[in-house]
Amino acid sequence: MKGTLTGLAVAAFILALLAYLTGGTELLWEGLRLSLQSLLNALPLIVAAFLLTGQMQVLLSKEWIDKILQKFSGIRGVLLSAAAGGFFPGPPYVYYPFIASFKDRGIPFYLFFSFVVGKQVYDVARIPMEVSLIHPGIALLRNLITLPIPIVMGLLSRRLLSNKSTAHYFNKESD
Amino acid sequence: MLVSTITLAVLAVILFVANSKKKKEIEGVKEGLKQLRNVLLLLLLAFIIAGMLEAMIPEEFVRNWLAREAGFSGVFLGTLGGMILAMGPYAAFPIIASILSAGAGLGTVVSLITSWTLLSMSRFPYESGMLGIRFTVVRMGLSVPFCLAAGTVAHLMDITFL
């Protein structure tokens, strides 16, 4: 965790410095204002998400997860994870902490991968925005073309990356 | 955002009730708050990074840069454009719509949307903070060919059928 925090703190400092150097204090304050505004808007959602995560952690025992994983491994697991990702509500600051809370539960890496890519590509809650703000035809075409991506990427990650343990791909120090 | 908040809150209440049958509901609340406390600083930094990126990305530059792009170069530039559109759908989609109406090719627009969903820098601080830089880099690295492929398929459909 310490390494990740340091990395993010350095990145935030560099970006703040860049904002100051390119746009002066005005751009720096604009960036901070946007950050604070997003954080305040997101606060109720974050609290709700963590309350849900806590209840899920208690409800879903290791044995239950093992049973589900036996039932839904391989392509069935990839399909289920990708679909679950697509239907999972909320922005990145909600779904990443949610996924991260399952890092130590013995879930194979490719299922995390399918979930994340499924959320990013399918995100059902985003479809009405895509239809109304861009174009219905473009939204339909884009969704059809990208439909296989989470499944193919999930299967690819299973084939190419399963030689290492799940922990290898996550923050070892945050465990 | 409101719909997501309500959905998650309702789910949390349902699970709270389910856990209360085993007298584990308070443990669930404590677990959730503990996890929130553990990642609070990470989230705060990620919000600062996302806000700074949003303030610094020149929207006009992306808009003008991609407006007339088409063909395979458009697919490539669309993929790059999606990476630097570090903003949420409410801000990104109108920009993409204006790029489309300014004459960008179908391949450019599809690769731009796909790249925004898979490679946008706005997700980077959250993903690397929560799941680790290795996970993020592997996922993003694997995503690049898919963004290019999606744009290429759209471009081929554009010149063949549309």
mmCIF file of N, CA and C in Angstrom, chain A residues 11-138:
data_model
loop_
_atom_site.group_PDB
_atom_site.id
_atom_site.type_symbol
_atom_site.label_atom_id
_atom_site.label_comp_id
_atom_site.label_asym_id
_atom_site.label_seq_id
_atom_site.Cartn_x
_atom_site.Cartn_y
_atom_site.Cartn_z
ATOM 1 N N ALA A 11 2.592 11.220 -8.612
ATOM 2 C CA ALA A 11 1.860 11.541 -9.853
ATOM 3 C C ALA A 11 0.989 12.786 -9.655
ATOM 4 N N ALA A 12 0.311 12.856 -8.497
ATOM 5 C CA ALA A 12 -0.552 14.019 -8.224
ATOM 6 C C ALA A 12 0.284 15.290 -8.142
ATOM 7 N N PHE A 13 1.460 15.185 -7.496
ATOM 8 C CA PHE A 13 2.334 16.355 -7.364
ATOM 9 C C PHE A 13 2.832 16.814 -8.737
ATOM 10 N N ILE A 14 3.264 15.844 -9.561
ATOM 11 C CA ILE A 14 3.781 16.188 -10.896
ATOM 12 C C ILE A 14 2.682 16.860 -11.732
ATOM 13 N N LEU A 15 1.473 16.303 -11.673
ATOM 14 C CA LEU A 15 0.361 16.885 -12.442
ATOM 15 C C LEU A 15 0.021 18.285 -11.940
ATOM 16 N N ALA A 16 0.034 18.464 -10.620
ATOM 17 C CA ALA A 16 -0.249 19.788 -10.054
ATOM 18 C C ALA A 16 0.819 20.791 -10.498
ATOM 19 N N LEU A 17 2.073 20.322 -10.504
ATOM 20 C CA LEU A 17 3.181 21.179 -10.944
ATOM 21 C C LEU A 17 3.023 21.544 -12.422
ATOM 22 N N LEU A 18 2.679 20.536 -13.233
ATOM 23 C CA LEU A 18 2.472 20.771 -14.668
ATOM 24 C C LEU A 18 1.335 21.765 -14.896
ATOM 25 N N ALA A 19 0.259 21.596 -14.103
ATOM 26 C CA ALA A 19 -0.881 22.509 -14.227
ATOM 27 C C ALA A 19 -0.439 23.928 -13.896
ATOM 28 N N TYR A 20 0.377 24.062 -12.851
ATOM 29 C CA TYR A 20 0.854 25.392 -12.439
ATOM 30 C C TYR A 20 1.763 25.991 -13.513
ATOM 31 N N LEU A 21 2.657 25.160 -14.062
ATOM 32 C CA LEU A 21 3.618 25.661 -15.054
ATOM 33 C C LEU A 21 2.948 26.021 -16.375
ATOM 34 N N THR A 22 1.883 25.274 -16.737
ATOM 35 C CA THR A 22 1.244 25.557 -18.030
ATOM 36 C C THR A 22 0.111 26.584 -17.926
ATOM 37 N N GLY A 23 -0.579 26.596 -16.808
ATOM 38 C CA GLY A 23 -1.731 27.505 -16.722
ATOM 39 C C GLY A 23 -1.744 28.386 -15.484
ATOM 40 N N GLY A 24 -0.642 28.364 -14.733
ATOM 41 C CA GLY A 24 -0.575 29.207 -13.533
ATOM 42 C C GLY A 24 -1.507 28.715 -12.434
ATOM 43 N N THR A 25 -1.712 29.587 -11.453
ATOM 44 C CA THR A 25 -2.542 29.183 -10.306
ATOM 45 C C THR A 25 -3.999 28.937 -10.729
ATOM 46 N N GLU A 26 -4.405 29.600 -11.817
ATOM 47 C CA GLU A 26 -5.797 29.455 -12.274
ATOM 48 C C GLU A 26 -6.096 27.994 -12.658
ATOM 49 N N LEU A 27 -5.188 27.397 -13.450
ATOM 50 C CA LEU A 27 -5.389 26.004 -13.882
ATOM 51 C C LEU A 27 -5.221 25.041 -12.703
ATOM 52 N N LEU A 28 -4.283 25.374 -11.832
ATOM 53 C CA LEU A 28 -4.068 24.529 -10.644
ATOM 54 C C LEU A 28 -5.333 24.487 -9.782
ATOM 55 N N TRP A 29 -5.919 25.661 -9.544
ATOM 56 C CA TRP A 29 -7.150 25.713 -8.736
ATOM 57 C C TRP A 29 -8.306 25.045 -9.444
ATOM 58 N N GLU A 30 -8.341 25.188 -10.787
ATOM 59 C CA GLU A 30 -9.406 24.549 -11.567
ATOM 60 C C GLU A 30 -9.326 23.029 -11.394
ATOM 61 N N GLY A 31 -8.106 22.493 -11.465
ATOM 62 C CA GLY A 31 -7.916 21.054 -11.269
ATOM 63 C C GLY A 31 -8.342 20.617 -9.880
ATOM 64 N N LEU A 32 -7.943 21.397 -8.873
ATOM 65 C CA LEU A 32 -8.304 21.054 -7.486
ATOM 66 C C LEU A 32 -9.804 21.185 -7.268
ATOM 67 N N ARG A 33 -10.386 22.213 -7.908
ATOM 68 C CA ARG A 33 -11.837 22.414 -7.781
ATOM 69 C C ARG A 33 -12.595 21.218 -8.381
ATOM 70 N N LEU A 34 -12.134 20.778 -9.572
ATOM 71 C CA LEU A 34 -12.778 19.622 -10.221
ATOM 72 C C LEU A 34 -12.643 18.369 -9.353
ATOM 73 N N SER A 35 -11.456 18.203 -8.756
ATOM 74 C CA SER A 35 -11.227 17.026 -7.895
ATOM 75 C C SER A 35 -12.171 17.042 -6.710
ATOM 76 N N LEU A 36 -12.230 18.201 -6.043
ATOM 77 C CA LEU A 36 -13.051 18.323 -4.839
ATOM 78 C C LEU A 36 -14.533 18.156 -5.169
ATOM 79 N N GLN A 37 -14.937 18.762 -6.283
ATOM 80 C CA GLN A 37 -16.339 18.677 -6.699
ATOM 81 C C GLN A 37 -16.726 17.210 -6.987
ATOM 82 N N SER A 38 -15.842 16.514 -7.716
ATOM 83 C CA SER A 38 -16.124 15.098 -8.017
ATOM 84 C C SER A 38 -16.191 14.285 -6.736
ATOM 85 N N LEU A 39 -15.254 14.564 -5.831
ATOM 86 C CA LEU A 39 -15.210 13.797 -4.582
ATOM 87 C C LEU A 39 -16.477 14.017 -3.750
ATOM 88 N N LEU A 40 -16.886 15.277 -3.643
ATOM 89 C CA LEU A 40 -18.082 15.585 -2.851
ATOM 90 C C LEU A 40 -19.332 14.966 -3.480
ATOM 91 N N ASN A 41 -19.405 15.046 -4.826
ATOM 92 C CA ASN A 41 -20.556 14.443 -5.517
ATOM 93 C C ASN A 41 -20.589 12.931 -5.313
ATOM 94 N N ALA A 42 -19.393 12.354 -5.243
ATOM 95 C CA ALA A 42 -19.305 10.887 -5.206
ATOM 96 C C ALA A 42 -19.406 10.312 -3.800
ATOM 97 N N LEU A 43 -19.306 11.161 -2.804
ATOM 98 C CA LEU A 43 -19.219 10.674 -1.421
ATOM 99 C C LEU A 43 -20.358 9.720 -1.011
ATOM 100 N N PRO A 44 -21.632 10.072 -1.266
ATOM 101 C CA PRO A 44 -22.702 9.133 -0.879
ATOM 102 C C PRO A 44 -22.583 7.784 -1.590
ATOM 103 N N LEU A 45 -22.176 7.851 -2.867
ATOM 104 C CA LEU A 45 -22.013 6.630 -3.656
ATOM 105 C C LEU A 45 -20.881 5.774 -3.091
ATOM 106 N N ILE A 46 -19.800 6.429 -2.701
ATOM 107 C CA ILE A 46 -18.645 5.698 -2.154
ATOM 108 C C ILE A 46 -19.040 4.999 -0.851
ATOM 109 N N VAL A 47 -19.735 5.735 0.008
ATOM 110 C CA VAL A 47 -20.142 5.146 1.303
ATOM 111 C C VAL A 47 -21.076 3.955 1.065
ATOM 112 N N ALA A 48 -22.062 4.121 0.148
ATOM 113 C CA ALA A 48 -22.987 3.019 -0.162
ATOM 114 C C ALA A 48 -22.226 1.819 -0.703
ATOM 115 N N ALA A 49 -21.253 2.083 -1.580
ATOM 116 C CA ALA A 49 -20.483 0.991 -2.195
ATOM 117 C C ALA A 49 -19.693 0.217 -1.142
ATOM 118 N N PHE A 50 -19.097 0.940 -0.198
ATOM 119 C CA PHE A 50 -18.288 0.240 0.815
ATOM 120 C C PHE A 50 -19.160 -0.500 1.823
ATOM 121 N N LEU A 51 -20.340 0.031 2.094
ATOM 122 C CA LEU A 51 -21.259 -0.701 2.980
ATOM 123 C C LEU A 51 -21.685 -2.009 2.307
ATOM 124 N N LEU A 52 -21.917 -1.935 0.998
ATOM 125 C CA LEU A 52 -22.272 -3.146 0.249
ATOM 126 C C LEU A 52 -21.097 -4.134 0.240
ATOM 127 N N THR A 53 -19.904 -3.597 -0.017
ATOM 128 C CA THR A 53 -18.710 -4.456 -0.054
ATOM 129 C C THR A 53 -18.531 -5.181 1.277
ATOM 130 N N GLY A 54 -18.690 -4.465 2.371
ATOM 131 C CA GLY A 54 -18.530 -5.068 3.704
ATOM 132 C C GLY A 54 -19.523 -6.192 3.932
ATOM 133 N N GLN A 55 -20.788 -5.948 3.566
ATOM 134 C CA GLN A 55 -21.816 -6.985 3.740
ATOM 135 C C GLN A 55 -21.507 -8.194 2.859
ATOM 136 N N MET A 56 -21.025 -7.940 1.638
ATOM 137 C CA MET A 56 -20.706 -9.052 0.728
ATOM 138 C C MET A 56 -19.544 -9.879 1.259
ATOM 139 N N GLN A 57 -18.559 -9.177 1.819
ATOM 140 C CA GLN A 57 -17.391 -9.884 2.366
ATOM 141 C C GLN A 57 -17.803 -10.861 3.466
ATOM 142 N N VAL A 58 -18.779 -10.430 4.265
ATOM 143 C CA VAL A 58 -19.241 -11.286 5.366
ATOM 144 C C VAL A 58 -20.128 -12.418 4.831
ATOM 145 N N LEU A 59 -20.949 -12.078 3.848
ATOM 146 C CA LEU A 59 -21.911 -13.053 3.323
ATOM 147 C C LEU A 59 -21.245 -14.144 2.484
ATOM 148 N N LEU A 60 -20.311 -13.732 1.629
ATOM 149 C CA LEU A 60 -19.717 -14.692 0.699
ATOM 150 C C LEU A 60 -18.501 -15.369 1.337
ATOM 151 N N SER A 61 -18.732 -16.542 1.843
ATOM 152 C CA SER A 61 -17.636 -17.265 2.490
ATOM 153 C C SER A 61 -16.698 -17.849 1.434
ATOM 154 N N LYS A 62 -15.517 -18.220 1.883
ATOM 155 C CA LYS A 62 -14.522 -18.821 0.985
ATOM 156 C C LYS A 62 -15.102 -20.098 0.355
ATOM 157 N N GLU A 63 -15.837 -20.861 1.155
ATOM 158 C CA GLU A 63 -16.408 -22.128 0.669
ATOM 159 C C GLU A 63 -17.434 -21.860 -0.440
ATOM 160 N N TRP A 64 -18.234 -20.819 -0.226
ATOM 161 C CA TRP A 64 -19.264 -20.476 -1.215
ATOM 162 C C TRP A 64 -18.605 -20.056 -2.532
ATOM 163 N N ILE A 65 -17.567 -19.227 -2.413
ATOM 164 C CA ILE A 65 -16.864 -18.765 -3.620
ATOM 165 C C ILE A 65 -16.226 -19.965 -4.334
ATOM 166 N N ASP A 66 -15.621 -20.880 -3.562
ATOM 167 C CA ASP A 66 -15.008 -22.073 -4.163
ATOM 168 C C ASP A 66 -16.044 -22.886 -4.935
ATOM 169 N N LYS A 67 -17.246 -23.007 -4.332
ATOM 170 C CA LYS A 67 -18.317 -23.788 -4.966
ATOM 171 C C LYS A 67 -18.728 -23.140 -6.302
ATOM 172 N N ILE A 68 -18.869 -21.808 -6.264
ATOM 173 C CA ILE A 68 -19.256 -21.082 -7.483
ATOM 174 C C ILE A 68 -18.164 -21.199 -8.546
ATOM 175 N N LEU A 69 -16.906 -21.101 -8.088
ATOM 176 C CA LEU A 69 -15.786 -21.158 -9.038
ATOM 177 C C LEU A 69 -15.696 -22.529 -9.707
ATOM 178 N N GLN A 70 -16.045 -23.578 -8.940
ATOM 179 C CA GLN A 70 -16.037 -24.915 -9.538
ATOM 180 C C GLN A 70 -17.114 -25.025 -10.608
ATOM 181 N N LYS A 71 -18.222 -24.375 -10.351
ATOM 182 C CA LYS A 71 -19.350 -24.419 -11.282
ATOM 183 C C LYS A 71 -19.098 -23.551 -12.510
ATOM 184 N N PHE A 72 -18.445 -22.406 -12.276
ATOM 185 C CA PHE A 72 -18.275 -21.431 -13.355
ATOM 186 C C PHE A 72 -16.803 -21.157 -13.646
ATOM 187 N N SER A 73 -16.077 -22.167 -14.031
ATOM 188 C CA SER A 73 -14.688 -21.911 -14.424
ATOM 189 C C SER A 73 -14.631 -21.882 -15.948
ATOM 190 N N GLY A 74 -13.475 -21.542 -16.478
ATOM 191 C CA GLY A 74 -13.300 -21.532 -17.935
ATOM 192 C C GLY A 74 -14.192 -20.515 -18.612
ATOM 193 N N ILE A 75 -14.697 -20.897 -19.771
ATOM 194 C CA ILE A 75 -15.465 -19.931 -20.575
ATOM 195 C C ILE A 75 -16.751 -19.487 -19.870
ATOM 196 N N ARG A 76 -17.354 -20.403 -19.092
ATOM 197 C CA ARG A 76 -18.575 -20.006 -18.360
ATOM 198 C C ARG A 76 -18.257 -18.935 -17.325
ATOM 199 N N GLY A 77 -17.114 -19.093 -16.696
ATOM 200 C CA GLY A 77 -16.672 -18.097 -15.715
ATOM 201 C C GLY A 77 -16.394 -16.751 -16.365
ATOM 202 N N VAL A 78 -15.756 -16.812 -17.538
ATOM 203 C CA VAL A 78 -15.445 -15.574 -18.272
ATOM 204 C C VAL A 78 -16.734 -14.867 -18.670
ATOM 205 N N LEU A 79 -17.685 -15.621 -19.200
ATOM 206 C CA LEU A 79 -18.968 -15.028 -19.624
ATOM 207 C C LEU A 79 -19.704 -14.408 -18.444
ATOM 208 N N LEU A 80 -19.738 -15.151 -17.341
ATOM 209 C CA LEU A 80 -20.446 -14.659 -16.154
ATOM 210 C C LEU A 80 -19.764 -13.409 -15.587
ATOM 211 N N SER A 81 -18.433 -13.441 -15.511
ATOM 212 C CA SER A 81 -17.703 -12.282 -14.968
ATOM 213 C C SER A 81 -17.892 -11.049 -15.844
ATOM 214 N N ALA A 82 -17.786 -11.255 -17.160
ATOM 215 C CA ALA A 82 -17.920 -10.116 -18.073
ATOM 216 C C ALA A 82 -19.333 -9.522 -17.969
ATOM 217 N N ALA A 83 -20.344 -10.391 -17.907
ATOM 218 C CA ALA A 83 -21.729 -9.902 -17.796
ATOM 219 C C ALA A 83 -21.942 -9.212 -16.445
ATOM 220 N N ALA A 84 -21.391 -9.814 -15.383
ATOM 221 C CA ALA A 84 -21.529 -9.200 -14.050
ATOM 222 C C ALA A 84 -20.884 -7.815 -14.043
ATOM 223 N N GLY A 85 -19.735 -7.708 -14.693
ATOM 224 C CA GLY A 85 -19.062 -6.403 -14.795
ATOM 225 C C GLY A 85 -19.947 -5.396 -15.508
ATOM 226 N N GLY A 86 -20.554 -5.826 -16.617
ATOM 227 C CA GLY A 86 -21.404 -4.930 -17.399
ATOM 228 C C GLY A 86 -22.603 -4.410 -16.625
ATOM 229 N N PHE A 87 -23.119 -5.250 -15.729
ATOM 230 C CA PHE A 87 -24.312 -4.853 -14.960
ATOM 231 C C PHE A 87 -23.950 -4.199 -13.629
ATOM 232 N N PHE A 88 -22.680 -4.263 -13.222
ATOM 233 C CA PHE A 88 -22.310 -3.684 -11.924
ATOM 234 C C PHE A 88 -22.409 -2.157 -12.006
ATOM 235 N N PRO A 89 -23.169 -1.547 -11.098
ATOM 236 C CA PRO A 89 -23.354 -0.094 -11.208
ATOM 237 C C PRO A 89 -22.172 0.687 -10.643
ATOM 238 N N GLY A 90 -22.037 1.908 -11.103
ATOM 239 C CA GLY A 90 -21.071 2.816 -10.486
ATOM 240 C C GLY A 90 -19.828 3.083 -11.299
ATOM 241 N N PRO A 91 -19.194 4.225 -11.008
ATOM 242 C CA PRO A 91 -17.969 4.637 -11.691
ATOM 243 C C PRO A 91 -16.717 3.929 -11.138
ATOM 244 N N PRO A 92 -15.527 4.246 -11.704
ATOM 245 C CA PRO A 92 -14.294 3.536 -11.314
ATOM 246 C C PRO A 92 -13.991 3.546 -9.818
ATOM 247 N N TYR A 93 -14.279 4.656 -9.135
ATOM 248 C CA TYR A 93 -13.950 4.695 -7.701
ATOM 249 C C TYR A 93 -14.880 3.820 -6.876
ATOM 250 N N VAL A 94 -15.886 3.227 -7.522
ATOM 251 C CA VAL A 94 -16.759 2.273 -6.828
ATOM 252 C C VAL A 94 -16.368 0.837 -7.187
ATOM 253 N N TYR A 95 -16.232 0.558 -8.506
ATOM 254 C CA TYR A 95 -16.041 -0.854 -8.861
ATOM 255 C C TYR A 95 -14.613 -1.347 -8.627
ATOM 256 N N TYR A 96 -13.610 -0.465 -8.719
ATOM 257 C CA TYR A 96 -12.245 -0.958 -8.442
ATOM 258 C C TYR A 96 -12.057 -1.351 -6.963
ATOM 259 N N PRO A 97 -12.477 -0.508 -6.008
ATOM 260 C CA PRO A 97 -12.361 -0.968 -4.606
ATOM 261 C C PRO A 97 -13.172 -2.239 -4.349
ATOM 262 N N PHE A 98 -14.333 -2.350 -5.022
ATOM 263 C CA PHE A 98 -15.166 -3.552 -4.855
ATOM 264 C C PHE A 98 -14.392 -4.790 -5.313
ATOM 265 N N ILE A 99 -13.810 -4.711 -6.501
ATOM 266 C CA ILE A 99 -13.049 -5.857 -7.029
ATOM 267 C C ILE A 99 -11.856 -6.135 -6.127
ATOM 268 N N ALA A 100 -11.192 -5.052 -5.724
ATOM 269 C CA ALA A 100 -9.972 -5.213 -4.908
ATOM 270 C C ALA A 100 -10.264 -5.952 -3.607
ATOM 271 N N SER A 101 -11.494 -5.821 -3.099
ATOM 272 C CA SER A 101 -11.814 -6.478 -1.826
ATOM 273 C C SER A 101 -11.877 -8.003 -1.975
ATOM 274 N N PHE A 102 -11.841 -8.517 -3.217
ATOM 275 C CA PHE A 102 -11.888 -9.977 -3.438
ATOM 276 C C PHE A 102 -10.521 -10.549 -3.830
ATOM 277 N N LYS A 103 -9.491 -9.718 -3.700
ATOM 278 C CA LYS A 103 -8.159 -10.151 -4.150
ATOM 279 C C LYS A 103 -7.641 -11.390 -3.427
ATOM 280 N N ASP A 104 -8.010 -11.505 -2.147
ATOM 281 C CA ASP A 104 -7.444 -12.609 -1.346
ATOM 282 C C ASP A 104 -8.368 -13.811 -1.261
ATOM 283 N N ARG A 105 -9.364 -13.873 -2.114
ATOM 284 C CA ARG A 105 -10.361 -14.942 -1.996
ATOM 285 C C ARG A 105 -10.080 -16.144 -2.904
ATOM 286 N N GLY A 106 -8.908 -16.178 -3.504
ATOM 287 C CA GLY A 106 -8.544 -17.326 -4.337
ATOM 288 C C GLY A 106 -9.229 -17.361 -5.693
ATOM 289 N N ILE A 107 -9.711 -16.209 -6.143
ATOM 290 C CA ILE A 107 -10.373 -16.143 -7.454
ATOM 291 C C ILE A 107 -9.300 -16.031 -8.538
ATOM 292 N N PRO A 108 -9.410 -16.833 -9.616
ATOM 293 C CA PRO A 108 -8.376 -16.761 -10.656
ATOM 294 C C PRO A 108 -8.295 -15.375 -11.298
ATOM 295 N N PHE A 109 -7.095 -15.036 -11.724
ATOM 296 C CA PHE A 109 -6.819 -13.726 -12.294
ATOM 297 C C PHE A 109 -7.722 -13.420 -13.493
ATOM 298 N N TYR A 110 -7.933 -14.408 -14.366
ATOM 299 C CA TYR A 110 -8.681 -14.125 -15.597
ATOM 300 C C TYR A 110 -10.126 -13.716 -15.323
ATOM 301 N N LEU A 111 -10.668 -14.111 -14.163
ATOM 302 C CA LEU A 111 -12.048 -13.699 -13.843
ATOM 303 C C LEU A 111 -12.091 -12.223 -13.422
ATOM 304 N N PHE A 112 -11.050 -11.772 -12.707
ATOM 305 C CA PHE A 112 -10.945 -10.329 -12.395
ATOM 306 C C PHE A 112 -10.847 -9.545 -13.703
ATOM 307 N N PHE A 113 -10.009 -10.075 -14.557
ATOM 308 C CA PHE A 113 -9.743 -9.432 -15.836
ATOM 309 C C PHE A 113 -11.043 -9.297 -16.649
ATOM 310 N N SER A 114 -11.797 -10.395 -16.736
ATOM 311 C CA SER A 114 -13.059 -10.384 -17.504
ATOM 312 C C SER A 114 -14.051 -9.410 -16.889
ATOM 313 N N PHE A 115 -14.091 -9.354 -15.545
ATOM 314 C CA PHE A 115 -15.018 -8.459 -14.862
ATOM 315 C C PHE A 115 -14.685 -7.001 -15.206
ATOM 316 N N VAL A 116 -13.407 -6.640 -15.076
ATOM 317 C CA VAL A 116 -12.990 -5.247 -15.328
ATOM 318 C C VAL A 116 -13.273 -4.867 -16.779
ATOM 319 N N VAL A 117 -12.867 -5.722 -17.714
ATOM 320 C CA VAL A 117 -13.068 -5.390 -19.131
ATOM 321 C C VAL A 117 -14.570 -5.399 -19.467
ATOM 322 N N GLY A 118 -15.319 -6.323 -18.852
ATOM 323 C CA GLY A 118 -16.776 -6.362 -19.059
ATOM 324 C C GLY A 118 -17.423 -5.068 -18.593
ATOM 325 N N LYS A 119 -16.994 -4.584 -17.430
ATOM 326 C CA LYS A 119 -17.525 -3.321 -16.905
ATOM 327 C C LYS A 119 -17.196 -2.182 -17.874
ATOM 328 N N GLN A 120 -15.963 -2.145 -18.339
ATOM 329 C CA GLN A 120 -15.543 -1.030 -19.186
ATOM 330 C C GLN A 120 -16.223 -1.047 -20.553
ATOM 331 N N VAL A 121 -16.357 -2.221 -21.130
ATOM 332 C CA VAL A 121 -16.902 -2.286 -22.491
ATOM 333 C C VAL A 121 -18.434 -2.325 -22.503
ATOM 334 N N TYR A 122 -19.038 -3.122 -21.611
ATOM 335 C CA TYR A 122 -20.501 -3.291 -21.668
ATOM 336 C C TYR A 122 -21.267 -2.199 -20.918
ATOM 337 N N ASP A 123 -20.762 -1.802 -19.775
ATOM 338 C CA ASP A 123 -21.449 -0.876 -18.850
ATOM 339 C C ASP A 123 -22.876 -0.491 -19.278
ATOM 340 N N VAL A 124 -23.820 -1.290 -18.852
ATOM 341 C CA VAL A 124 -25.215 -1.147 -19.267
ATOM 342 C C VAL A 124 -25.768 0.247 -18.934
ATOM 343 N N ALA A 125 -25.343 0.786 -17.792
ATOM 344 C CA ALA A 125 -25.850 2.099 -17.366
ATOM 345 C C ALA A 125 -25.399 3.216 -18.308
ATOM 346 N N ARG A 126 -24.329 2.965 -19.070
ATOM 347 C CA ARG A 126 -23.786 4.000 -19.949
ATOM 348 C C ARG A 126 -24.481 4.021 -21.316
ATOM 349 N N ILE A 127 -25.145 2.925 -21.663
ATOM 350 C CA ILE A 127 -25.731 2.798 -23.010
ATOM 351 C C ILE A 127 -26.725 3.941 -23.335
ATOM 352 N N PRO A 128 -27.657 4.276 -22.427
ATOM 353 C CA PRO A 128 -28.573 5.379 -22.770
ATOM 354 C C PRO A 128 -27.841 6.696 -23.065
ATOM 355 N N MET A 129 -26.741 6.938 -22.342
ATOM 356 C CA MET A 129 -25.958 8.170 -22.595
ATOM 357 C C MET A 129 -25.305 8.113 -23.971
ATOM 358 N N GLU A 130 -24.773 6.934 -24.298
ATOM 359 C CA GLU A 130 -24.105 6.757 -25.590
ATOM 360 C C GLU A 130 -25.109 6.944 -26.729
ATOM 361 N N VAL A 131 -26.306 6.387 -26.540
ATOM 362 C CA VAL A 131 -27.355 6.484 -27.568
ATOM 363 C C VAL A 131 -27.794 7.932 -27.743
ATOM 364 N N SER A 132 -28.036 8.607 -26.612
ATOM 365 C CA SER A 132 -28.600 9.961 -26.712
ATOM 366 C C SER A 132 -27.542 11.022 -27.022
ATOM 367 N N LEU A 133 -26.331 10.870 -26.483
ATOM 368 C CA LEU A 133 -25.339 11.932 -26.666
ATOM 369 C C LEU A 133 -24.499 11.767 -27.938
ATOM 370 N N ILE A 134 -24.324 10.539 -28.407
ATOM 371 C CA ILE A 134 -23.522 10.358 -29.642
ATOM 372 C C ILE A 134 -24.472 10.106 -30.818
ATOM 373 N N HIS A 135 -24.968 8.895 -30.943
ATOM 374 C CA HIS A 135 -25.879 8.578 -32.054
ATOM 375 C C HIS A 135 -26.356 7.146 -31.845
ATOM 376 N N PRO A 136 -27.661 6.879 -31.999
ATOM 377 C CA PRO A 136 -28.143 5.509 -31.766
ATOM 378 C C PRO A 136 -27.461 4.462 -32.652
ATOM 379 N N GLY A 137 -27.284 4.800 -33.942
ATOM 380 C CA GLY A 137 -26.665 3.851 -34.878
ATOM 381 C C GLY A 137 -25.217 3.557 -34.498
ATOM 382 N N ILE A 138 -24.484 4.606 -34.142
ATOM 383 C CA ILE A 138 -23.067 4.439 -33.768
ATOM 384 C C ILE A 138 -22.983 3.615 -32.480
#
